Amino acid sequence: MSVLEKDLLNPTLAEVLTAFRLDKMYTRGKGSLLYDEEGTAYLDFISQYGAIPFGYNPENIWEALEAVRSSALPSLVQPSMPVEALRLAGKLAEITPGDLRYCTFCQSGTEAVEAAIKLVRSAAGKEIIISAQNSFHGKTLGALSATGKSSYQRPFRAPAPGFLKVPFNDLPALERVMEQHRGQVAAFIVEPVQGEGGIIPAQPGYLAAAGEICRRYEAFLIVDEIQTGLGRTGRMFACQHEGVEPDVLLLAKALGGGLVPMGACISSPRVWNEDFGHLHSSTFANNNLTCAVGVAVLERLLANNQELVRQVADKGDYLIKRLHSLARRFPQVIKEVRGLGLMLGVEFYGLQNAGSYNMSFICEAGGFTGLLAGFLLNVYNIRLAPFLNESMTLRLEPTLTITYEEIDYLLQALEDLCTILEHQDYAKLYRFLLDDCSRPDQIRDYRPFFRGIKPSTLREGEQISNRFAFILHYPGPEDMVCGNPSFEQFSREELYRLMEWQASLPEPSVCCHMPAIRSRQGHVIEGWLIGVPYGGREIMNKPRHEVLRSLTQAVDIARELGAQVVGLGALTSVVSRGGRDLQNKGVAITSGNSLTVVIALEALYKGAIEMKIDIQKARAAVVGATGSIGRACALLLSEEACNIVLLGNSKARLTSQRRLKGLAGDILTRANRKRKDGVNKGMCCWLSQVIAGMEKLKSPWTLPVLDQLQSSEEIGWDIMEEICRGLNIEPPLVVATDIDRVLLDCDLVVAASNSSDYLIYPRHLKTGAVVCDVARPADVSPEVIAQRDDVLILEGGLVQLPEPVSFGPNLGYDDGVTLACLSETILLAMEGDQRDHSIGAHLPMETLDYMRTLAAKHGFCLSGLKMGSQEIDSQEIANICERAACRVGKEERPWPNQKAVP
């Protein structure tokens, strides 16, 4: 077979099917089984939404088609009297409830709805069609206007005029609308069981009472049995469960026997009118071939006193009882089981607070049943389809000829699925996406690791004062595990593959709602974490416009939720040019970088003190000094240290060196200004010392340099080089792009690059060094912590909040601890500050001071020092310091020749 392009029919749908591994190509079907190209069999529990009543390729339908062929019966003979069309119309008139008689045949359910709308409007001389919210009646314009889901309508400028919606199963609401529009309503169209709405049956008595209301207000009742009709619910027509006799009844799907497209609008004499009869027609309606199939369908359903229909009722009772039993066993998993006959729905509880950011995200994004359908298809070979309207419900709609053995097989798979969900072993649901389709032999219980959302408790009279949102993503694989404890089962490479998979579904979605956080000042705010499904590699390597589109959508979501300030997590600020590309969208934007810098340096200094390092004498380094955070860290570090290496990107060596020299000039200029104000620490101290040295030297070259230092605030790289050459001293600032060459001599390191991969390995670090890794994803490889017990690696940018709140998995941190970039967003909301902050590559030092002030005001501070995601105490640091001291002085450095981890 030649290779077929999968996106030629509907590329949008093809992307979704491919993403959830639902893009099988079935080459053969028999009964309830479908077979793919390799001959693998799949149990079909969709039956094309009820359009495959007797399974695939049923003999009786093929016999009817063969009879048409062998008799040479002409198919299209309008406007004559098609024999098979008349025969089918006669049979329908005999078996449909009440006085339904006149058939308008068509090719689909949506055409049947269109015909019904025209029919009742022309008969009643009125315009308004009432339908139920959450309903589904088709996707041509009139049917779409009656469909009770606005998301289907907006792009197509629907609904058309003359359509109103009422809540389903709400009789008073129906009567109110009838009264408000008395004399204007043509009809009420309703499904006995809302199919796409999530298998919602009409409540007992609803259809009959709705029909009575329609009669009182002289409106027609249209019963849409496109999905429920012809035996699906255990009666020939679902409205027969209550003895309802509609004015118009609509059929399709099963009427085509699973082989031909066909629909019918069947009306009573009181609705039929000459305007409709003269003006409504279709080239392919009333054709003998499809109508012969329709006749065969009815003959099969009517055979042996409707034996098959009665079997459907029995099988439906069996299946729903077993499902109710399953729901009782898993009361925290299954929310509701509902439906009639072999049209059932299993609704699951939402997982917005499931201890897994991935599950929260995918539920909010409407992909939950897509994930379940992909899991069941690839692991259990059971074919289900996600709902269009209801994203937490599985639809069970098998062929009418399904066997009890096949039902039992489905039930066992659902039991395994419920066990996975109950035990929160969500990794099992994702493994098929990594091409591991083995059935779960051991489902682990991750409930002991569950961390729910813990908000501040609102006191009497307290109100939410402001709202925030924070956009985040998984920078690296370790972050994915922090947000999903069961993902510990995946290897690092598998986690990278999952992040790559997520990036194929680029729509952002809420993954956590924090209903209340209290400031020390008493201000209470609420907020949302909005995820964009990119890993660090994807967010940096995908086309920038594509990532920005996703970030813009996330900002739009935040604004619609009522957020006044939106923060940018991890690499979202980098790809949006420090937030500049997201400004002026109706909300304040902050990169969160200012507080990140402040807290990172506090952690570094505290670590240095614990490790007995004199900051003024230490050699320090800033990895990623050309970035927004790295640059600000270097400026702030220069207030305490006067021997700093500025490290840039080795892949852009010349550009990095130019930018780093500019940063060095900014550091010197700022230090010179502060020196004049009397500051004598860090780089200010170095300047004071070299000025004193030049004054003593009294060399001709010193006079213009001293004059510039005194009269001008601008000091460039060239001035520093001139001073160092003249005094024959080492420069206080070094620019470099080669970590291997310079980092081994540094006592203090701030890691703040934008790299999506690790940069610092065991071989890079000096014995006794302190590293504050503020990069997201991390710059320091986990091998450093595993192999180097003589260095202190601190996770930078962690803040202690005033109360022990938790954002669900809380990004892997203890309650009350979170990232500084998120904390800056929270602080601005608490302060009610709706201005943009921390925007662009150059963070103003005044903003750093402002954030430090806000943090103190609202009770935010540096959390305990963290190493390897675990809090580390003074004794543990003292042990590291002691081990380092034992190695200092050895002639051979232990790490410089160690092979780098790829």
CSV table of C-alpha atoms in Angstrom, one decimal, residues 356-613:
chain,number,residue,atom,x,y,z
A,356,SER,CA,-0.3,16.3,39.2
A,357,TYR,CA,0.1,19.4,37.2
A,358,ASN,CA,-0.1,17.3,34.0
A,359,MET,CA,-3.5,15.9,34.9
A,360,SER,CA,-4.8,19.2,36.0
A,361,PHE,CA,-3.6,20.8,32.8
A,362,ILE,CA,-5.0,18.2,30.5
A,363,CYS,CA,-8.4,18.2,32.2
A,364,GLU,CA,-8.7,21.9,32.0
A,365,ALA,CA,-7.6,21.8,28.4
A,366,GLY,CA,-10.3,19.3,27.6
A,367,GLY,CA,-7.9,16.5,26.7
A,368,PHE,CA,-8.7,14.1,29.6
A,369,THR,CA,-10.9,11.7,27.6
A,370,GLY,CA,-8.5,12.0,24.7
A,371,LEU,CA,-5.8,10.7,26.9
A,372,LEU,CA,-8.0,7.9,28.2
A,373,ALA,CA,-9.2,7.0,24.7
A,374,GLY,CA,-5.5,6.8,23.5
A,375,PHE,CA,-4.6,4.7,26.5
A,376,LEU,CA,-7.5,2.2,26.0
A,377,LEU,CA,-6.9,2.0,22.3
A,378,ASN,CA,-3.2,1.4,22.4
A,379,VAL,CA,-3.0,-0.6,25.6
A,380,TYR,CA,-6.2,-2.6,25.6
A,381,ASN,CA,-7.2,-2.4,21.9
A,382,ILE,CA,-10.6,-0.8,22.8
A,383,ARG,CA,-11.8,2.0,20.6
A,384,LEU,CA,-13.6,4.9,22.3
A,385,ALA,CA,-14.0,8.5,21.2
A,386,PRO,CA,-13.7,11.7,23.2
A,387,PHE,CA,-16.8,13.9,23.5
A,388,LEU,CA,-17.1,17.2,21.7
A,389,ASN,CA,-19.1,18.8,24.6
A,390,GLU,CA,-18.1,16.9,27.8
A,391,SER,CA,-14.4,16.4,28.3
A,392,MET,CA,-14.6,14.4,31.5
A,393,THR,CA,-17.0,11.7,30.3
A,394,LEU,CA,-16.3,8.5,28.4
A,395,ARG,CA,-19.0,7.5,25.9
A,396,LEU,CA,-19.9,3.8,25.7
A,397,GLU,CA,-21.9,3.3,22.5
A,398,PRO,CA,-21.1,-0.1,21.0
A,399,THR,CA,-22.9,-1.9,18.2
A,400,LEU,CA,-26.3,-3.3,19.1
A,401,THR,CA,-24.9,-6.8,18.5
A,402,ILE,CA,-22.1,-6.4,21.1
A,403,THR,CA,-21.6,-9.7,23.1
A,404,TYR,CA,-21.5,-10.1,26.8
A,405,GLU,CA,-18.0,-11.3,26.6
A,406,GLU,CA,-16.9,-8.1,24.8
A,407,ILE,CA,-18.8,-6.1,27.4
A,408,ASP,CA,-16.9,-7.9,30.2
A,409,TYR,CA,-13.6,-7.2,28.4
A,410,LEU,CA,-14.3,-3.5,28.4
A,411,LEU,CA,-15.3,-3.6,32.1
A,412,GLN,CA,-12.0,-5.1,33.1
A,413,ALA,CA,-10.1,-2.4,31.2
A,414,LEU,CA,-12.2,0.3,32.9
A,415,GLU,CA,-11.5,-1.3,36.3
A,416,ASP,CA,-7.7,-1.1,35.6
A,417,LEU,CA,-8.2,2.5,34.5
A,418,CYS,CA,-10.1,3.4,37.7
A,419,THR,CA,-7.4,1.8,39.8
A,420,ILE,CA,-4.7,3.9,38.1
A,421,LEU,CA,-6.7,7.1,38.7
A,422,GLU,CA,-7.5,6.1,42.3
A,423,HIS,CA,-3.9,5.4,43.0
A,424,GLN,CA,-2.7,8.5,41.1
A,425,ASP,CA,-0.3,6.4,39.1
A,426,TYR,CA,-0.7,8.8,36.2
A,427,ALA,CA,2.5,7.7,34.6
A,428,LYS,CA,0.7,4.6,33.5
A,429,LEU,CA,-1.7,6.7,31.4
A,430,TYR,CA,1.2,8.4,29.6
A,431,ARG,CA,3.5,5.4,28.9
A,432,PHE,CA,1.7,4.5,25.6
A,433,LEU,CA,2.8,7.9,24.3
A,434,LEU,CA,6.4,6.6,24.6
A,435,ASP,CA,5.4,3.5,22.4
A,436,ASP,CA,5.2,1.3,25.5
A,437,CYS,CA,1.8,-0.3,25.1
A,438,SER,CA,2.2,-3.1,27.6
A,439,ARG,CA,-0.6,-3.5,30.1
A,440,PRO,CA,0.1,-2.2,33.6
A,441,ASP,CA,1.1,-5.3,35.6
A,442,GLN,CA,1.7,-3.3,38.8
A,443,ILE,CA,-0.2,-0.2,39.6
A,444,ARG,CA,1.6,1.7,42.3
A,445,ASP,CA,-0.1,3.8,45.0
A,446,TYR,CA,1.1,7.4,44.9
A,447,ARG,CA,-1.6,8.7,47.2
A,448,PRO,CA,0.9,9.1,50.1
A,449,PHE,CA,2.7,11.6,47.9
A,450,PHE,CA,-0.4,13.6,47.1
A,451,ARG,CA,-0.2,17.3,47.8
A,452,GLY,CA,-3.4,19.2,47.4
A,453,ILE,CA,-3.9,23.0,47.1
A,454,LYS,CA,-3.6,24.6,50.5
A,455,PRO,CA,-4.8,28.2,50.5
A,456,SER,CA,-5.0,30.7,53.3
A,457,THR,CA,-8.2,30.5,55.3
A,458,LEU,CA,-10.4,33.5,54.8
A,459,ARG,CA,-11.5,35.0,58.1
A,460,GLU,CA,-14.9,36.5,58.7
A,461,GLY,CA,-15.3,39.6,56.6
A,462,GLU,CA,-12.2,39.2,54.5
A,463,GLN,CA,-12.5,39.7,50.8
A,464,ILE,CA,-10.2,39.0,47.9
A,465,SER,CA,-8.6,42.4,47.1
A,466,ASN,CA,-6.6,41.5,43.9
A,467,ARG,CA,-5.9,38.7,41.5
A,468,PHE,CA,-2.8,37.4,39.8
A,469,ALA,CA,-1.8,34.8,37.3
A,470,PHE,CA,1.6,33.2,36.7
A,471,ILE,CA,2.6,31.6,33.4
A,472,LEU,CA,4.9,28.5,33.8
A,473,HIS,CA,6.3,25.5,32.0
A,474,TYR,CA,8.6,22.6,32.7
A,475,PRO,CA,12.1,23.9,32.2
A,476,GLY,CA,13.7,20.4,32.5
A,477,PRO,CA,12.8,16.8,33.2
A,478,GLU,CA,13.4,17.1,37.0
A,479,ASP,CA,10.7,19.8,37.1
A,480,MET,CA,8.2,17.4,35.4
A,481,VAL,CA,8.8,14.9,38.2
A,482,CYS,CA,8.3,17.6,40.8
A,483,GLY,CA,4.9,18.4,39.3
A,484,ASN,CA,4.0,14.7,38.9
A,485,PRO,CA,5.3,12.3,41.5
A,486,SER,CA,4.4,9.2,39.5
A,487,PHE,CA,6.7,10.4,36.7
A,488,GLU,CA,9.7,9.2,38.7
A,489,GLN,CA,9.1,6.0,36.8
A,490,PHE,CA,10.3,7.6,33.5
A,491,SER,CA,14.0,7.9,32.5
A,492,ARG,CA,15.4,11.3,31.8
A,493,GLU,CA,15.2,10.6,28.0
A,494,GLU,CA,11.6,9.5,28.4
A,495,LEU,CA,10.8,12.7,30.2
A,496,TYR,CA,12.3,14.7,27.4
A,497,ARG,CA,10.1,12.8,24.9
A,498,LEU,CA,7.0,13.5,27.0
A,499,MET,CA,7.9,17.2,27.0
A,500,GLU,CA,8.3,17.0,23.2
A,501,TRP,CA,4.9,15.4,23.0
A,502,GLN,CA,3.3,18.1,25.1
A,503,ALA,CA,4.6,20.7,22.7
A,504,SER,CA,2.5,19.3,20.0
A,505,LEU,CA,-0.5,20.6,21.9
A,506,PRO,CA,0.5,24.2,22.3
A,507,GLU,CA,-2.7,25.6,23.8
A,508,PRO,CA,-2.2,27.0,27.4
A,509,SER,CA,-4.4,26.0,30.2
A,510,VAL,CA,-4.9,26.6,33.9
A,511,CYS,CA,-3.2,23.9,36.0
A,512,CYS,CA,-3.8,25.4,39.5
A,513,HIS,CA,-6.2,27.8,41.2
A,514,MET,CA,-5.1,29.3,44.5
A,515,PRO,CA,-8.3,30.7,46.1
A,516,ALA,CA,-6.5,32.8,48.8
A,517,ILE,CA,-3.1,33.9,49.9
A,518,ARG,CA,-2.7,36.3,52.8
A,519,SER,CA,0.0,39.0,53.2
A,520,ARG,CA,1.4,39.8,56.6
A,521,GLN,CA,-0.4,43.1,56.1
A,522,GLY,CA,-3.7,41.3,55.9
A,523,HIS,CA,-4.2,41.7,52.1
A,524,VAL,CA,-5.8,38.6,50.6
A,525,ILE,CA,-5.5,37.8,46.9
A,526,GLU,CA,-6.2,34.8,44.7
A,527,GLY,CA,-4.4,33.5,41.6
A,528,TRP,CA,-3.9,30.9,38.9
A,529,LEU,CA,-1.0,29.0,37.5
A,530,ILE,CA,-1.4,28.9,33.8
A,531,GLY,CA,0.7,26.3,32.0
A,532,VAL,CA,2.1,26.4,28.5
A,533,PRO,CA,3.0,22.9,27.4
A,534,TYR,CA,6.6,23.5,26.4
A,535,GLY,CA,9.8,22.1,27.9
A,536,GLY,CA,12.9,24.2,28.1
A,537,ARG,CA,14.3,22.8,24.8
A,538,GLU,CA,11.0,23.4,23.0
A,539,ILE,CA,10.4,26.9,24.2
A,540,MET,CA,13.9,27.9,23.0
A,541,ASN,CA,14.0,26.0,19.8
A,542,LYS,CA,10.5,26.2,18.4
A,543,PRO,CA,9.7,29.2,16.1
A,544,ARG,CA,9.5,32.2,18.3
A,545,HIS,CA,6.2,33.4,16.9
A,546,GLU,CA,4.6,30.1,17.7
A,547,VAL,CA,5.7,30.2,21.4
A,548,LEU,CA,4.6,33.9,21.6
A,549,ARG,CA,1.2,33.0,20.3
A,550,SER,CA,0.8,30.5,23.2
A,551,LEU,CA,2.1,33.0,25.7
A,552,THR,CA,-0.3,35.6,24.4
A,553,GLN,CA,-3.2,33.2,24.8
A,554,ALA,CA,-2.1,32.5,28.4
A,555,VAL,CA,-2.2,36.3,29.1
A,556,ASP,CA,-5.6,36.5,27.6
A,557,ILE,CA,-6.8,33.6,29.9
A,558,ALA,CA,-5.4,35.5,32.8
A,559,ARG,CA,-7.2,38.7,31.9
A,560,GLU,CA,-10.5,36.8,31.5
A,561,LEU,CA,-10.0,35.3,34.9
A,562,GLY,CA,-9.7,38.8,36.4
A,563,ALA,CA,-6.0,38.9,37.0
A,564,GLN,CA,-4.5,42.4,37.4
A,565,VAL,CA,-0.9,41.2,37.1
A,566,VAL,CA,0.7,38.4,35.2
A,567,GLY,CA,4.1,36.9,36.0
A,568,LEU,CA,6.4,35.0,33.7
A,569,GLY,CA,8.1,31.8,34.9
A,570,ALA,CA,11.3,30.1,33.7
A,571,LEU,CA,12.0,30.8,30.1
A,572,THR,CA,8.8,32.5,29.2
A,573,SER,CA,10.4,35.8,30.1
A,574,VAL,CA,13.4,35.0,27.9
A,575,VAL,CA,11.4,34.1,24.8
A,576,SER,CA,9.2,37.2,25.3
A,577,ARG,CA,12.2,39.6,25.5
A,578,GLY,CA,11.9,40.0,29.2
A,579,GLY,CA,8.1,40.4,28.9
A,580,ARG,CA,8.2,43.2,26.4
A,581,ASP,CA,6.3,41.2,23.8
A,582,LEU,CA,3.4,40.7,26.2
A,583,GLN,CA,2.9,44.3,27.4
A,584,ASN,CA,-0.2,46.4,26.6
A,585,LYS,CA,-2.7,43.6,26.8
A,586,GLY,CA,-4.9,44.9,29.6
A,587,VAL,CA,-2.8,43.5,32.5
A,588,ALA,CA,0.4,44.3,34.2
A,589,ILE,CA,3.4,42.1,33.3
A,590,THR,CA,6.4,41.2,35.4
A,591,SER,CA,9.2,38.8,34.6
A,592,GLY,CA,9.7,38.3,38.3
A,593,ASN,CA,13.4,38.6,37.7
A,594,SER,CA,14.1,41.4,40.2
A,595,LEU,CA,13.1,39.5,43.3
A,596,THR,CA,14.8,36.4,41.8
A,597,VAL,CA,18.1,38.3,41.8
A,598,VAL,CA,17.6,39.7,45.3
A,599,ILE,CA,16.8,36.2,46.8
A,600,ALA,CA,19.6,34.5,44.8
A,601,LEU,CA,22.3,36.8,46.1
A,602,GLU,CA,20.9,36.4,49.7
A,603,ALA,CA,21.2,32.7,49.3
A,604,LEU,CA,24.7,32.9,47.9
A,605,TYR,CA,26.0,35.2,50.7
A,606,LYS,CA,24.4,33.0,53.4
A,607,GLY,CA,26.1,30.0,51.8
A,608,ALA,CA,29.4,31.8,51.7
A,609,ILE,CA,29.2,32.7,55.3
A,610,GLU,CA,28.4,29.1,56.3
A,611,MET,CA,31.3,27.9,54.1
A,612,LYS,CA,33.7,30.5,55.7
A,613,ILE,CA,34.3,32.3,52.4
